[in-house]
PDB file of C-alpha atoms in Angstrom:
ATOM      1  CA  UNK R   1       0.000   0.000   0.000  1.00 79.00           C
ATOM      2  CA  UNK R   2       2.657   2.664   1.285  1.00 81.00           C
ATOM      3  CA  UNK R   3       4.483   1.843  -2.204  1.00 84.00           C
ATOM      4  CA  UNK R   4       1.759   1.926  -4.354  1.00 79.00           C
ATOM      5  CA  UNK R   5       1.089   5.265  -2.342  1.00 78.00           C
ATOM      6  CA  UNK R   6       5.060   6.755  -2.827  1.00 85.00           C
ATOM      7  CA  UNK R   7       5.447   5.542  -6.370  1.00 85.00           C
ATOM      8  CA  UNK R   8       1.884   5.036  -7.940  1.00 79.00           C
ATOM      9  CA  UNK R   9       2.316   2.231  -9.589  1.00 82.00           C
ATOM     10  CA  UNK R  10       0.832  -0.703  -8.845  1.00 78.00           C
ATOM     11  CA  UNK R  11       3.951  -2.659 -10.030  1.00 85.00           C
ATOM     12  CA  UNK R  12       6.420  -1.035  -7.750  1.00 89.00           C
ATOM     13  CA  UNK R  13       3.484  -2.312  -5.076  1.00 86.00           C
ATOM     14  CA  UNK R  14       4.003  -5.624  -6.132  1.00 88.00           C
ATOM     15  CA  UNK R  15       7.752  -5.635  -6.538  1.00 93.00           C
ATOM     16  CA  UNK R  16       8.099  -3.979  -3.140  1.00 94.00           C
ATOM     17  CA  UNK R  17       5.173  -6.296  -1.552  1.00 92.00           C
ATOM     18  CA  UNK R  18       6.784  -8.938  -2.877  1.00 93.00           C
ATOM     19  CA  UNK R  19      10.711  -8.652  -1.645  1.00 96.00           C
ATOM     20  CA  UNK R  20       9.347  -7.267   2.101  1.00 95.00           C
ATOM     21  CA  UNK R  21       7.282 -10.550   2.536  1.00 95.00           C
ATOM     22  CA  UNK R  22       9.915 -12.830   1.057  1.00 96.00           C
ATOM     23  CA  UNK R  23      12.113 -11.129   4.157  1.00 97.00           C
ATOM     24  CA  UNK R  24       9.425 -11.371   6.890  1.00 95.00           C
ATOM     25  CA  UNK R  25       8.982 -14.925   5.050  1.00 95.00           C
ATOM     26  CA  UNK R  26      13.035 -15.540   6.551  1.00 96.00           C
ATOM     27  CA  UNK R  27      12.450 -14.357   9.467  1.00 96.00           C
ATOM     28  CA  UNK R  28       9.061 -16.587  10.458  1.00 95.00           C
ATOM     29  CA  UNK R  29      10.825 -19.754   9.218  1.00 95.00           C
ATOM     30  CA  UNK R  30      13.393 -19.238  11.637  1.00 95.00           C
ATOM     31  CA  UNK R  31      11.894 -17.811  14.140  1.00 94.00           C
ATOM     32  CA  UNK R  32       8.615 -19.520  14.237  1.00 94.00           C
ATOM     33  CA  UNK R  33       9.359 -22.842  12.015  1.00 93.00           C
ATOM     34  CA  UNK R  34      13.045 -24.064  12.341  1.00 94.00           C
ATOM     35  CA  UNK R  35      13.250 -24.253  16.723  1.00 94.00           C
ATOM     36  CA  UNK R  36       9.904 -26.749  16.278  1.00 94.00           C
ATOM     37  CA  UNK R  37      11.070 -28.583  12.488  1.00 88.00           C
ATOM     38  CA  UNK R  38      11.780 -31.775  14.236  1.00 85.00           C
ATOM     39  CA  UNK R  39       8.007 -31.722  16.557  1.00 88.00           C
ATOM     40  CA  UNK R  40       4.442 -32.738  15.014  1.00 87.00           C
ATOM     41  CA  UNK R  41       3.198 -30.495  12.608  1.00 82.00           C
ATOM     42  CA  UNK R  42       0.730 -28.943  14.641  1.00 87.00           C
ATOM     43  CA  UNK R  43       3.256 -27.269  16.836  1.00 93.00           C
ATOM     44  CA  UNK R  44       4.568 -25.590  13.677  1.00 91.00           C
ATOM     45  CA  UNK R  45       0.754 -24.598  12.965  1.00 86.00           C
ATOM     46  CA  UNK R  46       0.419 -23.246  16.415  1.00 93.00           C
ATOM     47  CA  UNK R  47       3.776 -21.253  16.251  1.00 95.00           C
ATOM     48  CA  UNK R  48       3.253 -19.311  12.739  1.00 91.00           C
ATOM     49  CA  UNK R  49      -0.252 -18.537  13.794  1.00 89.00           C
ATOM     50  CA  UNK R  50       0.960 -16.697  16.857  1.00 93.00           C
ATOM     51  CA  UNK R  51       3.213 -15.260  14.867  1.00 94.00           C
ATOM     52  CA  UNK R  52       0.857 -14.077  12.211  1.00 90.00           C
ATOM     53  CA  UNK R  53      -1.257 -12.521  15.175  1.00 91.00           C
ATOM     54  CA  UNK R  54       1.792 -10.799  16.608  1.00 93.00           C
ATOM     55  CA  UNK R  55       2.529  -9.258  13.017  1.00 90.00           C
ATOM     56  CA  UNK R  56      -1.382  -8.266  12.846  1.00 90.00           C
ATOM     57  CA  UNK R  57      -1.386  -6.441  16.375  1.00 91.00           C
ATOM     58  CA  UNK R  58       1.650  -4.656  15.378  1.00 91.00           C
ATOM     59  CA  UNK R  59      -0.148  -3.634  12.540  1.00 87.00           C
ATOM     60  CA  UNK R  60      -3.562  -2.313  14.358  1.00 88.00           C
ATOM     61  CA  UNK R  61      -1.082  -0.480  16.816  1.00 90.00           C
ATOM     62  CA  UNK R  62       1.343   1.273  14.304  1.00 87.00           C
ATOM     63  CA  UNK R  63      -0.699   2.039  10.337  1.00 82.00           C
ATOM     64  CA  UNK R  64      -3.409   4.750  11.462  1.00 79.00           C
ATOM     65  CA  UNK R  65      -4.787   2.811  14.747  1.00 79.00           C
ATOM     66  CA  UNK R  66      -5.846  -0.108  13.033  1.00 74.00           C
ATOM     67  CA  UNK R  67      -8.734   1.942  10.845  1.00 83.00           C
ATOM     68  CA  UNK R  68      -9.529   0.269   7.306  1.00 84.00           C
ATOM     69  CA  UNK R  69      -7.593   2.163   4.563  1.00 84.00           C
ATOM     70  CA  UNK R  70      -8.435   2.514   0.583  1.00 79.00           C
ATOM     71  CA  UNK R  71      -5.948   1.955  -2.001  1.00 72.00           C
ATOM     72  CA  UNK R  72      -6.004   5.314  -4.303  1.00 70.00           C
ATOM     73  CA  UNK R  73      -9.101   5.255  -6.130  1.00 67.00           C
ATOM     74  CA  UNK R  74      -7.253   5.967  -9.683  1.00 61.00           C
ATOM     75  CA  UNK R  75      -5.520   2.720  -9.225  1.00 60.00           C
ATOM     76  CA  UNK R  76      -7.429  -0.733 -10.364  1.00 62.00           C
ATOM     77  CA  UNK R  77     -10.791   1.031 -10.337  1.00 65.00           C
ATOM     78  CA  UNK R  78     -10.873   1.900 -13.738  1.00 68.00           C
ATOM     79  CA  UNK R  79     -13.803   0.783 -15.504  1.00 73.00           C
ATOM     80  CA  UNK R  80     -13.780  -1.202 -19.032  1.00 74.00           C
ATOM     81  CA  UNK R  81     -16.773  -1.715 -20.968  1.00 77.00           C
ATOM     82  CA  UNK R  82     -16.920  -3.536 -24.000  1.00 78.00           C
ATOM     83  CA  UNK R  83     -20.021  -5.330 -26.060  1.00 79.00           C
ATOM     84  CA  UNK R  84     -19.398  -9.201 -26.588  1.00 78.00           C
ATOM     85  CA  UNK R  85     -22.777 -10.890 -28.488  1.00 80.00           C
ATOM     86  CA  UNK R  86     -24.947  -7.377 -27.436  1.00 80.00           C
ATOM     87  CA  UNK R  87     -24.062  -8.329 -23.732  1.00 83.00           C
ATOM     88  CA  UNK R  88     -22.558  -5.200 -22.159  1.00 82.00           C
ATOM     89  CA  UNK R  89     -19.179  -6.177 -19.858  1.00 81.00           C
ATOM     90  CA  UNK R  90     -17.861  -4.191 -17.095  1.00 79.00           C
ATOM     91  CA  UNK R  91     -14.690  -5.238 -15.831  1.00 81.00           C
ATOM     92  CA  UNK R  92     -12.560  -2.934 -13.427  1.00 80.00           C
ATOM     93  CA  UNK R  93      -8.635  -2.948 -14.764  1.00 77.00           C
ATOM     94  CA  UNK R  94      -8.122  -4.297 -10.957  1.00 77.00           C
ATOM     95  CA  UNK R  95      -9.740  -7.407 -12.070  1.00 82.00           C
ATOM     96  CA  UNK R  96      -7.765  -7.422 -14.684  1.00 84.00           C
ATOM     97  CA  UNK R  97      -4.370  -7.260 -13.262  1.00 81.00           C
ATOM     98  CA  UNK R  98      -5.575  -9.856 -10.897  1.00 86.00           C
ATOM     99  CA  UNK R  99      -6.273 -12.077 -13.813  1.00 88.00           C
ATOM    100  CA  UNK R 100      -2.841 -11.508 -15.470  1.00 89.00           C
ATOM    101  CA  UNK R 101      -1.077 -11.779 -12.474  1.00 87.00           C
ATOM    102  CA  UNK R 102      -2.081 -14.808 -11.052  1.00 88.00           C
ATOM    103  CA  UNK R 103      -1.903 -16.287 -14.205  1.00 91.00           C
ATOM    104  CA  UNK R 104       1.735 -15.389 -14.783  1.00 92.00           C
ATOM    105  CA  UNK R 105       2.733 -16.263 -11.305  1.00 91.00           C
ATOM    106  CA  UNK R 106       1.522 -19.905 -11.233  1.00 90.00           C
ATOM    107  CA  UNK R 107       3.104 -20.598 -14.856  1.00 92.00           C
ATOM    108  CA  UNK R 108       6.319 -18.875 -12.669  1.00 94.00           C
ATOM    109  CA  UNK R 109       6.008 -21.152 -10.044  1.00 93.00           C
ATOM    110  CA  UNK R 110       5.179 -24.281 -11.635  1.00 91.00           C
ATOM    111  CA  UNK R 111       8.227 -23.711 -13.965  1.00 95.00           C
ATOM    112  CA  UNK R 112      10.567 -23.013 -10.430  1.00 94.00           C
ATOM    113  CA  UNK R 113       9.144 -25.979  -8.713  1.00 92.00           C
ATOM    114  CA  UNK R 114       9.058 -28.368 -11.699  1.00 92.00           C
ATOM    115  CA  UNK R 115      12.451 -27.352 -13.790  1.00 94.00           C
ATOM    116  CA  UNK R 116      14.983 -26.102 -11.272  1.00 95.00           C
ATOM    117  CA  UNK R 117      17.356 -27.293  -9.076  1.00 95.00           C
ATOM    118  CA  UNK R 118      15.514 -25.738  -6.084  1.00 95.00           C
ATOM    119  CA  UNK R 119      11.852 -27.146  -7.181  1.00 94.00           C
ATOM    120  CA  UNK R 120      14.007 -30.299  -6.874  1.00 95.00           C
ATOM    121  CA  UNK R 121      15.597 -29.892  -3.896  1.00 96.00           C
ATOM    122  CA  UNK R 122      11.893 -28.594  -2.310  1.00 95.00           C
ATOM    123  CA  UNK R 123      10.316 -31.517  -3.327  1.00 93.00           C
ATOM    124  CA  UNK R 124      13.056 -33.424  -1.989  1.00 95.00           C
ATOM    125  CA  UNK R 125      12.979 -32.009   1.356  1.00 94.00           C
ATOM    126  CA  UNK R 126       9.111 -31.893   1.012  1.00 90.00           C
ATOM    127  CA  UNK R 127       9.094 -35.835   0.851  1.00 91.00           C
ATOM    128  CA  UNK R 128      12.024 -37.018   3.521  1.00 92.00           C
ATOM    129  CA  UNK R 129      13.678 -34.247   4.890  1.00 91.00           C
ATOM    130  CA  UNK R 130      16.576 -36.868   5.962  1.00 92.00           C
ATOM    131  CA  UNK R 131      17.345 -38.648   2.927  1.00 94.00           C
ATOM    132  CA  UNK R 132      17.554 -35.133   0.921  1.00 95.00           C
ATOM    133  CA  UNK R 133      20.307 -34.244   3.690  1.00 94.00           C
ATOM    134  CA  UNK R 134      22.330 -37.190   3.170  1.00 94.00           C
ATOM    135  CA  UNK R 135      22.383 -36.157  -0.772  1.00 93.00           C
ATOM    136  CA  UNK R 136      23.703 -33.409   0.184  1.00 94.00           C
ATOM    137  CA  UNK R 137      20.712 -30.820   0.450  1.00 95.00           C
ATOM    138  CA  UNK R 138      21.002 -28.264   2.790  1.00 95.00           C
ATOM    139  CA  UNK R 139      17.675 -28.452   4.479  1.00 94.00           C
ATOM    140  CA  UNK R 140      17.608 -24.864   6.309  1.00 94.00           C
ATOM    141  CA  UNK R 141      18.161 -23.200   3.344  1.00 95.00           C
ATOM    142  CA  UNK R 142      15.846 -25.219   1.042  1.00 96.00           C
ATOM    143  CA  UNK R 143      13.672 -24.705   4.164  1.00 95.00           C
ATOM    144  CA  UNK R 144      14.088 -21.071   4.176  1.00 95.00           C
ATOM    145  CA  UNK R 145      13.692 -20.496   0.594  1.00 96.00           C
ATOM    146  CA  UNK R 146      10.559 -21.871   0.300  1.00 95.00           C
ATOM    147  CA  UNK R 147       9.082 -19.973   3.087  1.00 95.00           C
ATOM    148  CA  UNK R 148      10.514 -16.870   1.298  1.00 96.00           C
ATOM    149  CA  UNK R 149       8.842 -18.247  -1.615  1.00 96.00           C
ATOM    150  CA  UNK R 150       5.394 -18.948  -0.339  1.00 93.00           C
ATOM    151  CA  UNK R 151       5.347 -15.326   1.270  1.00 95.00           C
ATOM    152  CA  UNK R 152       6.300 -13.672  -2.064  1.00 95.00           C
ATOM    153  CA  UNK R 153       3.582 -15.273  -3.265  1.00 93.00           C
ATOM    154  CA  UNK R 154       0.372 -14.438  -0.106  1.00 91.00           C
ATOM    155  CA  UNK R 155       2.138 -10.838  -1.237  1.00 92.00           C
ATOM    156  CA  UNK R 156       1.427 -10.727  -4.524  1.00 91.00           C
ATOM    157  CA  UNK R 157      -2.169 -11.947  -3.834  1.00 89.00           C
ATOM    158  CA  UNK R 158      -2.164  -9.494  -0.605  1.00 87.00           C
ATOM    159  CA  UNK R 159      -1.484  -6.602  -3.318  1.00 86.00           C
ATOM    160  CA  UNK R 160      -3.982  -7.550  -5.998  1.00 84.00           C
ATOM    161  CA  UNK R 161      -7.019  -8.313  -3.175  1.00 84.00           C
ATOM    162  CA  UNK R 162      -6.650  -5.129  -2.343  1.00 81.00           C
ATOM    163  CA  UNK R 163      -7.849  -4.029  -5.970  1.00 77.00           C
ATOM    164  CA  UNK R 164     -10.780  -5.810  -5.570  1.00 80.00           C
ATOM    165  CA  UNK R 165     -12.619  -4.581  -2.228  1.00 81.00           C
ATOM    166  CA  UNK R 166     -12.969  -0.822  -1.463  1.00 78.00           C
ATOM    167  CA  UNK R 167     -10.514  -1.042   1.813  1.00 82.00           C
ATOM    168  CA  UNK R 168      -7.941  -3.006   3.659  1.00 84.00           C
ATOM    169  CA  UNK R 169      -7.279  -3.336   7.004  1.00 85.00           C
ATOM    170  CA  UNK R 170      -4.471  -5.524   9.413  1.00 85.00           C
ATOM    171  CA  UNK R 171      -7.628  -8.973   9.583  1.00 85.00           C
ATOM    172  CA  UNK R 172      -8.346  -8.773   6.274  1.00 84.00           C
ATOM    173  CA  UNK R 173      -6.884 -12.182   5.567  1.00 81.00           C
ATOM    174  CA  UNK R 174      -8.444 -13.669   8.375  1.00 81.00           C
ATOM    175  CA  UNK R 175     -12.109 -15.214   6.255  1.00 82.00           C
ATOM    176  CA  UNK R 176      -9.558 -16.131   3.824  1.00 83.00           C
ATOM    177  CA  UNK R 177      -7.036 -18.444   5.646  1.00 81.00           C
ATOM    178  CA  UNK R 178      -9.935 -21.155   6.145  1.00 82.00           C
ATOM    179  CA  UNK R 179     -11.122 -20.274   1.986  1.00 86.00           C
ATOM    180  CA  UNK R 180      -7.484 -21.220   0.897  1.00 83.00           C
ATOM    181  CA  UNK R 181      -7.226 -24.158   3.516  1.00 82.00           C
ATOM    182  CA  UNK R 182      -9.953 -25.289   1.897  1.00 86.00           C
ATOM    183  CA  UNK R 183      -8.736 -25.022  -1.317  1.00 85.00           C
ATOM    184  CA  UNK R 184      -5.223 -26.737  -0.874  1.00 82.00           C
ATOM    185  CA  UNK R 185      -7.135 -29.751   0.542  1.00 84.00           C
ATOM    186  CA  UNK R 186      -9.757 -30.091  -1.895  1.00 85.00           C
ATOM    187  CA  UNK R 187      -7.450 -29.580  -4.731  1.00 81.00           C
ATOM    188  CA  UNK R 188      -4.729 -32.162  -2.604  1.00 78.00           C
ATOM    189  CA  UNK R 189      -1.640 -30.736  -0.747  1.00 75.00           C
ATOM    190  CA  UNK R 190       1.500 -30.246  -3.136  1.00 74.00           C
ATOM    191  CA  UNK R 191      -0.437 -30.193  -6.381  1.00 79.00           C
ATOM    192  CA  UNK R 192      -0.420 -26.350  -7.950  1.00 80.00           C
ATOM    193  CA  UNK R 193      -2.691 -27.610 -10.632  1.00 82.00           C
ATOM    194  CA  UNK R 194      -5.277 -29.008  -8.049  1.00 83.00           C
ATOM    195  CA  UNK R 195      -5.048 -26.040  -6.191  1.00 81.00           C
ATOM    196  CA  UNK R 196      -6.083 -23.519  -9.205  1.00 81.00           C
ATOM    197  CA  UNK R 197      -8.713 -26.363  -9.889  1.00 83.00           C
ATOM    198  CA  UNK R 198      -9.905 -25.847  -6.199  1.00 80.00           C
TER     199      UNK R 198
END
């Protein structure tokens, strides 16, 4: 928000959304995920969703006590209209970037965890994080990187959301944590093409 505020663009948003939650993406996996990697999966559960609710609270303290704020209104709000068949289509240029977006990001990270060394090495680690470390994987920072990964990503989708609903605010994402839990389990956990099916 604060960059597409600065720079008015909604791809400096992204690019800066994207690098700052790739860092706070570090700092969860080792704070929150790397003391508990060895423990049952629930105590990593329990330990990013406190810290989650300590980032939130910092949040509601610190950006304008916690009151909802809109992105610019000349940004993503612009309407399109077109005639297809006699049927008149509105469609905001938001919706639009979401579209092209998400669309470019999933071929990006189906490509990165399909055809590269570290899509390898995550699905390594994904599968038995001990036999990937006797081939010589360095777990942490496989570990690490695809934290930093999955948080570039909520970013992205953090940035576009917010060009589709009139305000944001630090529990926005709460309604939507149970919507994409829901998701990744219907479409089955580890499959990107079951999860854009979902």
């Amino acid at each position: 928000l604060f960059a597409l505020m600065w720079f008015g663009s909604l791809l400096a948003a992204l690019v800066v959304g994207i690098i700052g939650a790739a860092i706070l993406g570090l700092l969860v996996e080792f704070v929150a995920l790397r003391p508990v990697r060895e423990q049952n999966h629930l105590i990593a559960l329990v330990t990013t969703i406190s810290f989650a609710t300590i980032v939130q609270e910092a949040l509601r303290l610190s950006v304008q006590g916690g009151q909802a704020i809109s992105y610019p209104a000349s940004i993503g709000s612009v309407l399109l209209q077109t005639n297809i068949g006699g049927v008149s289509l509105h469609v905001t240029v938001g919706q639009v970037a979401v579209i092209v977006v998400a669309l470019v990001l999933v071929v990006a990270l189906t490509f990165i965890i399909q055809r590269t060394w570290m899509g390898r090495s995550i699905r390594a680690v994904a599968d038995s994080p001990l036999i990937a470390s006797m081939l010589g994987i360095r777990v942490n920072v496989i570990s690490a990187q695809t934290v930093a990964l999955a948080s570039a990503m909520a970013a992205a989708a953090g940035v576009l959301l917010g060009l589709t609903i009139p305000a944001i605010d630090p529990y926005i994402g709460e309604h939507l944590q149970f919507k994409a839990l829901a998701i990744v389990l219907f479409g089955g956990l580890g499959s990107i093409p079951g999860a854009i099916i979902g």
